[in-house]
PDB file of C-alpha atoms in Angstrom:
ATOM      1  CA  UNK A   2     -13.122  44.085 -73.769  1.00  0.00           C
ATOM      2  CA  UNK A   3     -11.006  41.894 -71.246  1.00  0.00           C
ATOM      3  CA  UNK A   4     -11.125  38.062 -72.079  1.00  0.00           C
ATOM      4  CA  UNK A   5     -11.645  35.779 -69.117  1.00  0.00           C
ATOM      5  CA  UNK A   6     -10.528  32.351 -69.536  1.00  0.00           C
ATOM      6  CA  UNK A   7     -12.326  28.598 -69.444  1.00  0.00           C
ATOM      7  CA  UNK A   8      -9.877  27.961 -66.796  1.00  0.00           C
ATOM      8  CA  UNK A   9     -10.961  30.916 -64.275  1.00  0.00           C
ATOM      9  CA  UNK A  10     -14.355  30.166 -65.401  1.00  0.00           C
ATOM     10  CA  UNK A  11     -14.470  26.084 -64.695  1.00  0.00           C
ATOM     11  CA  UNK A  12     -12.394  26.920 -61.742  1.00  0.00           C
ATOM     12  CA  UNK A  13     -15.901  28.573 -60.378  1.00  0.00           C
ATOM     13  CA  UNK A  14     -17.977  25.942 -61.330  1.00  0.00           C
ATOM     14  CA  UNK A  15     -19.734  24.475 -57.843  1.00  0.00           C
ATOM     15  CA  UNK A  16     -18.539  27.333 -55.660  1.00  0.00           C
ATOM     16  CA  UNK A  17     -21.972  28.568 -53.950  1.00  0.00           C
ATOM     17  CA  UNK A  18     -23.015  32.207 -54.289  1.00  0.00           C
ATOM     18  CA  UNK A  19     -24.486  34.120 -51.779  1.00  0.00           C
ATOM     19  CA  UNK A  20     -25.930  37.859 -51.467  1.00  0.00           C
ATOM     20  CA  UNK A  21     -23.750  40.691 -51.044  1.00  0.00           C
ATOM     21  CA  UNK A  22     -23.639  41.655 -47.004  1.00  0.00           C
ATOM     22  CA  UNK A  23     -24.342  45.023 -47.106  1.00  0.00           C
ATOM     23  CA  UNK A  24     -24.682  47.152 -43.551  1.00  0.00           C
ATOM     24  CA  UNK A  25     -28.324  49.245 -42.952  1.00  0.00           C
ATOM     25  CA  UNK A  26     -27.962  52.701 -44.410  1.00  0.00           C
ATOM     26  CA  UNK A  27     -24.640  52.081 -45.984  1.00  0.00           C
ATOM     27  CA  UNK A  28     -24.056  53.972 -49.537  1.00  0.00           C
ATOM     28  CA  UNK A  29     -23.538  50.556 -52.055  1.00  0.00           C
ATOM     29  CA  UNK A  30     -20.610  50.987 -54.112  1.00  0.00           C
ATOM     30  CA  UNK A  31     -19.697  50.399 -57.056  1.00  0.00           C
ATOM     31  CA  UNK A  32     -17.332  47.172 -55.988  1.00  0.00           C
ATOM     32  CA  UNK A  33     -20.119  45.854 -54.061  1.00  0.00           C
ATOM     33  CA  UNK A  34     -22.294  46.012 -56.869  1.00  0.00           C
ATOM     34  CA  UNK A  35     -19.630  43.750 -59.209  1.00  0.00           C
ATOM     35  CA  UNK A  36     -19.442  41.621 -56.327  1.00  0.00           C
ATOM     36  CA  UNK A  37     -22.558  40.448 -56.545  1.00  0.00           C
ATOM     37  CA  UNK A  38     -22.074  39.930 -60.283  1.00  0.00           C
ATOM     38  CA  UNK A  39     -19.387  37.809 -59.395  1.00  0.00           C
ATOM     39  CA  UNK A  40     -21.674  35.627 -57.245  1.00  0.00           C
ATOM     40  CA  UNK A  41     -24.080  35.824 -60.147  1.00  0.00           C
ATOM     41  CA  UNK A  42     -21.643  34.678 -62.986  1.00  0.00           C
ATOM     42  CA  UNK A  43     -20.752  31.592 -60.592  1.00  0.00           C
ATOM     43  CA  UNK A  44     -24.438  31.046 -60.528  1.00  0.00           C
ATOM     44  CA  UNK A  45     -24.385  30.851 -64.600  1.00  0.00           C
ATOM     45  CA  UNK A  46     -21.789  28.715 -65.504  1.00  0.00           C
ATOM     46  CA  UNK A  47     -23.261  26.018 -63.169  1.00  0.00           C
ATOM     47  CA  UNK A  48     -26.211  26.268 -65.318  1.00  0.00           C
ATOM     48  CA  UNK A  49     -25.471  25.791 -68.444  1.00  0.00           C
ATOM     49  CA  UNK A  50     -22.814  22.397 -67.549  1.00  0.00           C
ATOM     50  CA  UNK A  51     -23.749  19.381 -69.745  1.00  0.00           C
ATOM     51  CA  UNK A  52     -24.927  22.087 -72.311  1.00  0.00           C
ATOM     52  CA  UNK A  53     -23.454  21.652 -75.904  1.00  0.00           C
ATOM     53  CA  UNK A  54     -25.638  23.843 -78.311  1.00  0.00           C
ATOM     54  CA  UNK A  55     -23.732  26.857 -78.489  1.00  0.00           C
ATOM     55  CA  UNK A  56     -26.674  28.861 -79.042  1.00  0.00           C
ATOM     56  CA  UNK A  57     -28.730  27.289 -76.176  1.00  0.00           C
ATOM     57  CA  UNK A  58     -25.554  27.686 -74.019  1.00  0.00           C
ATOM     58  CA  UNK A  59     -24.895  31.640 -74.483  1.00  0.00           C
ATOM     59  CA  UNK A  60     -28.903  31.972 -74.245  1.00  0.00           C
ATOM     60  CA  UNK A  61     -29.326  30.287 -71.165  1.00  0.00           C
ATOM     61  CA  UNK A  62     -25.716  31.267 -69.872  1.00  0.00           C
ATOM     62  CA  UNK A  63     -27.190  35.166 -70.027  1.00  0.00           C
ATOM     63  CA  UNK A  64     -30.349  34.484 -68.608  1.00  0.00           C
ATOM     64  CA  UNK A  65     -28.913  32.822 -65.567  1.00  0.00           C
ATOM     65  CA  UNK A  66     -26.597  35.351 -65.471  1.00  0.00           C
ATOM     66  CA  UNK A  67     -28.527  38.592 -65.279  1.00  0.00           C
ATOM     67  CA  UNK A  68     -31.405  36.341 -62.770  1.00  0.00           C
ATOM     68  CA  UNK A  69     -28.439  35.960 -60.797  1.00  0.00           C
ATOM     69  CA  UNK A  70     -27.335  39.815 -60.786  1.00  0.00           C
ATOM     70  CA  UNK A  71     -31.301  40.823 -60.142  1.00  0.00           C
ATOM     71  CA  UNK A  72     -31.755  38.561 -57.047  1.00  0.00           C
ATOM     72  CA  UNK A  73     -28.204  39.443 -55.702  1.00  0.00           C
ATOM     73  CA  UNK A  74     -28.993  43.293 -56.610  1.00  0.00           C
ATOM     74  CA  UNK A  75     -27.591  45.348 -53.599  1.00  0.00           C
ATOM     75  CA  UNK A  76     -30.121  48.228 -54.084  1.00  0.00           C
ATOM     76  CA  UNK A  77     -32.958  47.658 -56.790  1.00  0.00           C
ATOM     77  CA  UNK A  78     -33.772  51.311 -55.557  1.00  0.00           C
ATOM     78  CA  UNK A  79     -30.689  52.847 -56.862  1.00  0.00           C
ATOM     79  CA  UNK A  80     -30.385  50.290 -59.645  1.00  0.00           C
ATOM     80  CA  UNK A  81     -33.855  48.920 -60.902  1.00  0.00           C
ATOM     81  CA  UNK A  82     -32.272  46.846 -63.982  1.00  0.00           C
ATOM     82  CA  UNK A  83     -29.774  44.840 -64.442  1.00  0.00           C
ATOM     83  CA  UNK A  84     -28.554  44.374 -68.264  1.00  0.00           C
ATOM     84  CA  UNK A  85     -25.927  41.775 -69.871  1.00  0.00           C
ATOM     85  CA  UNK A  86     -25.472  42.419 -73.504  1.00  0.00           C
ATOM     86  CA  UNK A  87     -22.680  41.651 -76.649  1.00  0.00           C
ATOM     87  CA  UNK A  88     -23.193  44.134 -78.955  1.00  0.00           C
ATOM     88  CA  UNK A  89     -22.872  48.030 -78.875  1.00  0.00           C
ATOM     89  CA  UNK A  90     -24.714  50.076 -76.417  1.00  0.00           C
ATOM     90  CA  UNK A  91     -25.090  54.223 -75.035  1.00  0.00           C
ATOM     91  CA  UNK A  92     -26.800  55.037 -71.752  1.00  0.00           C
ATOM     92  CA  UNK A  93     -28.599  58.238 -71.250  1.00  0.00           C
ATOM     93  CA  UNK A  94     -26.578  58.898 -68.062  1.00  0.00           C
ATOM     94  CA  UNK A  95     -23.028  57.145 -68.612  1.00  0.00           C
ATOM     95  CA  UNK A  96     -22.144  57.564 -64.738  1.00  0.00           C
ATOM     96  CA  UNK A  97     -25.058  55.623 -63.912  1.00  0.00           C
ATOM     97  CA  UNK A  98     -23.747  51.851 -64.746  1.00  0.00           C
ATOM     98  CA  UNK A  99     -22.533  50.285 -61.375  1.00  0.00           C
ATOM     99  CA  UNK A 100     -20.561  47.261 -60.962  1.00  0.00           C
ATOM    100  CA  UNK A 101     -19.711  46.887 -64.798  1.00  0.00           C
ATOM    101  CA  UNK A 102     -18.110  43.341 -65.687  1.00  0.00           C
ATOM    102  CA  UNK A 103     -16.924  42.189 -68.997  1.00  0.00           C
ATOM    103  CA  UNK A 104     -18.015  38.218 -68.980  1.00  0.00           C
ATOM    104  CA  UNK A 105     -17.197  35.516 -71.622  1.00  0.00           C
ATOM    105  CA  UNK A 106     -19.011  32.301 -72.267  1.00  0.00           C
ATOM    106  CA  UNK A 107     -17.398  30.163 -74.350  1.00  0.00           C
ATOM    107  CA  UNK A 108     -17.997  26.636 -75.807  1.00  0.00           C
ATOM    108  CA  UNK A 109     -15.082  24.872 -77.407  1.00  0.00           C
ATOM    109  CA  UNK A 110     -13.476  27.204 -79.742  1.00  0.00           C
ATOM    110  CA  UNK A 111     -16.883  29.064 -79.772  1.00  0.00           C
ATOM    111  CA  UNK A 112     -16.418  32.401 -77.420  1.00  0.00           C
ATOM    112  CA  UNK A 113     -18.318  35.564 -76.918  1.00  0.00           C
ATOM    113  CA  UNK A 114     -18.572  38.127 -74.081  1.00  0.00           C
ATOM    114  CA  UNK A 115     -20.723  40.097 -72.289  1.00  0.00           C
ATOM    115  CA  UNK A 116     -21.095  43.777 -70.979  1.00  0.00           C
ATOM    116  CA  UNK A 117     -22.856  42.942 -67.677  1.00  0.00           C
ATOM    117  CA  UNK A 118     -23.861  45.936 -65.615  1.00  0.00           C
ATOM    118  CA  UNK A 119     -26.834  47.513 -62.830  1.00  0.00           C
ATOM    119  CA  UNK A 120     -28.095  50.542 -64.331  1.00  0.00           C
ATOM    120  CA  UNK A 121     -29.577  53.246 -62.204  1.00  0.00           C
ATOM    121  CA  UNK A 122     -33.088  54.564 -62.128  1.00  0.00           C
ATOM    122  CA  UNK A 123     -33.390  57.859 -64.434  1.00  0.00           C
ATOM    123  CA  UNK A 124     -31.413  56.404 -67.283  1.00  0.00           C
ATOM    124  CA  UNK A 125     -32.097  55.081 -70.821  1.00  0.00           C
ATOM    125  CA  UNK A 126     -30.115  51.809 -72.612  1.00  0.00           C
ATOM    126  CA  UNK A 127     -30.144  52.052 -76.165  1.00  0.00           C
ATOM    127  CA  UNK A 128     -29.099  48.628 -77.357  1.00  0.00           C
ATOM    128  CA  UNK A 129     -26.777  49.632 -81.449  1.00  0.00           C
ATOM    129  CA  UNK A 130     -26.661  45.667 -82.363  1.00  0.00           C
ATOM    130  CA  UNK A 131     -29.252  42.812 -82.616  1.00  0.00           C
ATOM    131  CA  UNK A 132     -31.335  41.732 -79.790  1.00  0.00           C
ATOM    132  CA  UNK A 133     -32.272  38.521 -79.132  1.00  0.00           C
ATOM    133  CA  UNK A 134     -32.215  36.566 -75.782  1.00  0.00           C
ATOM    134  CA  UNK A 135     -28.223  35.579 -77.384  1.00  0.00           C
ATOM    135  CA  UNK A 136     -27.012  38.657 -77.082  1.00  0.00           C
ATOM    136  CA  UNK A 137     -29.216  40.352 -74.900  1.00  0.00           C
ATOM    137  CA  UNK A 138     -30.870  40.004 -71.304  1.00  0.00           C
ATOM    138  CA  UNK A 139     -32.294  42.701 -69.367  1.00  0.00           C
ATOM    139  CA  UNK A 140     -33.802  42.010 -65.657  1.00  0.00           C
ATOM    140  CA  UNK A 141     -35.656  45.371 -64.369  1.00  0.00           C
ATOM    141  CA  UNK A 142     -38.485  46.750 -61.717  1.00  0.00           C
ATOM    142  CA  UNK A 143     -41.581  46.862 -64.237  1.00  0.00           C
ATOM    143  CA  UNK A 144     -43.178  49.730 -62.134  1.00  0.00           C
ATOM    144  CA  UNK A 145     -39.969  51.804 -62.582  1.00  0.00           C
ATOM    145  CA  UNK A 146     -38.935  50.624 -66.300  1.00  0.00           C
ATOM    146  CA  UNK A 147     -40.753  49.631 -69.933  1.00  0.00           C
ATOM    147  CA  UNK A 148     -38.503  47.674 -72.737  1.00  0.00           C
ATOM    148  CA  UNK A 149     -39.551  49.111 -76.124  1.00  0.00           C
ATOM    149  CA  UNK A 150     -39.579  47.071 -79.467  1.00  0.00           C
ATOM    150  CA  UNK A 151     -36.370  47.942 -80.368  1.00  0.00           C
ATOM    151  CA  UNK A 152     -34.627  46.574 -77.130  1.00  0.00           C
ATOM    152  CA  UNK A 153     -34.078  49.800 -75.421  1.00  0.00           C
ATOM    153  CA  UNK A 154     -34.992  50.060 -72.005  1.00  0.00           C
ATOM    154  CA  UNK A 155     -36.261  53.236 -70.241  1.00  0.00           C
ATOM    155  CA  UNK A 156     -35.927  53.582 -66.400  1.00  0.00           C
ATOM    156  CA  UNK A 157     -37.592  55.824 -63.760  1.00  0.00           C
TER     157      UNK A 157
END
C-alpha cells in the first residue's frame, strides 16, 4: 500500500468538501467515485484535529471518513456501501470496488492506513483481520445489505 504523508494530509486540513457534480444519466466512474473520497478524507482529518489518543484518533478518523464517502456517494444504487478497513480483505466480485484509495492516519510516529473503497450491490466483503471500529468502518443501504458477526458484509 502507497504511504501518504502528514504533509499532504495537514496541507488539506480546512479545505471545504463538496459533492461530486455528476450530470443526469451519466455512467459514474470509477475517478469520480475516488473523487468524492478525496472530499471525504478532507472531511476526516478536520475531525479528528486537537485529537491525541491514537486509538480515539484512527477510530474517529475512519468513522468520519467512510460518513464522508456515504454522503458524498455518487450512486448509492450502483454502490450501496462504502467500506474503509486495515487489515486483509476478498470481495465476492473483485471488479466491483470503485474509487479504491489507500489512506493513512497517522499520529506522531504512530501511522496506519486504510483500504477505502464503494462496493457495488451483488457483492460480499469478507473482512481476514480483526474488526473493531480501529480498523474497520463500513457505511451501507440497510435494505440492500446485513453485516454479520464476523464483520463481513453481504450486499444486494
Amino acid at each position: 500500500m502507497r504511504l501518504i504523508s502528514a504533509v499532504v494530509a495537514s496541507l488539506a486540513v480546512g479545505i471545504q468538501a463538496s459533492p461530486v457534480p455528476q450530470s443526469a444519466g451519466s455512467q459514474i466512474s470509477n475517478a469520480q467515485y475516488g473523487q468524492a473520497i478525496g472530499y471525504a478524507v478532507q472531511g476526516a482529518i478536520d475531525a479528528v484535529a486537537g485529537i491525541d489518543n491514537w486509538n480515539n484518533k484512527r477510530e474517529q478518523f475512519v468513522k468520519a471518513l467512510v460518513q464522508g464517502m456515504w454522503d458524498r456517494n455518487p450512486s448509492p444504487s450502483e454502490a450501496p456501501a462504502a467500506i474503509c478497513y486495515n487489515q486483509g480483505y476478498d470481495l465476492q466480485v473483485p471488479t466491483g470496488m470503485r474509487g479504491l484509495r489507500d489512506q493513512e492516519v497517522s499520529s506522531g510516529p504512530l501511522k496506519t492506513d486504510y483500504d477505502c473503497f464503494y462496493m457495488t450491490g451483488n457483492n460480499a466483503f469478507w473482512s481476514r483481520g480483526d474488526g473493531g471500529s480501529v480498523n474497520l468502518w463500513t457505511v451501507y443501504d440497510s435494505n440492500r445489505c446485513n453485516f454479520d458477526d464476523s464483520s463481513d458484509l453481504y450486499c444486494r
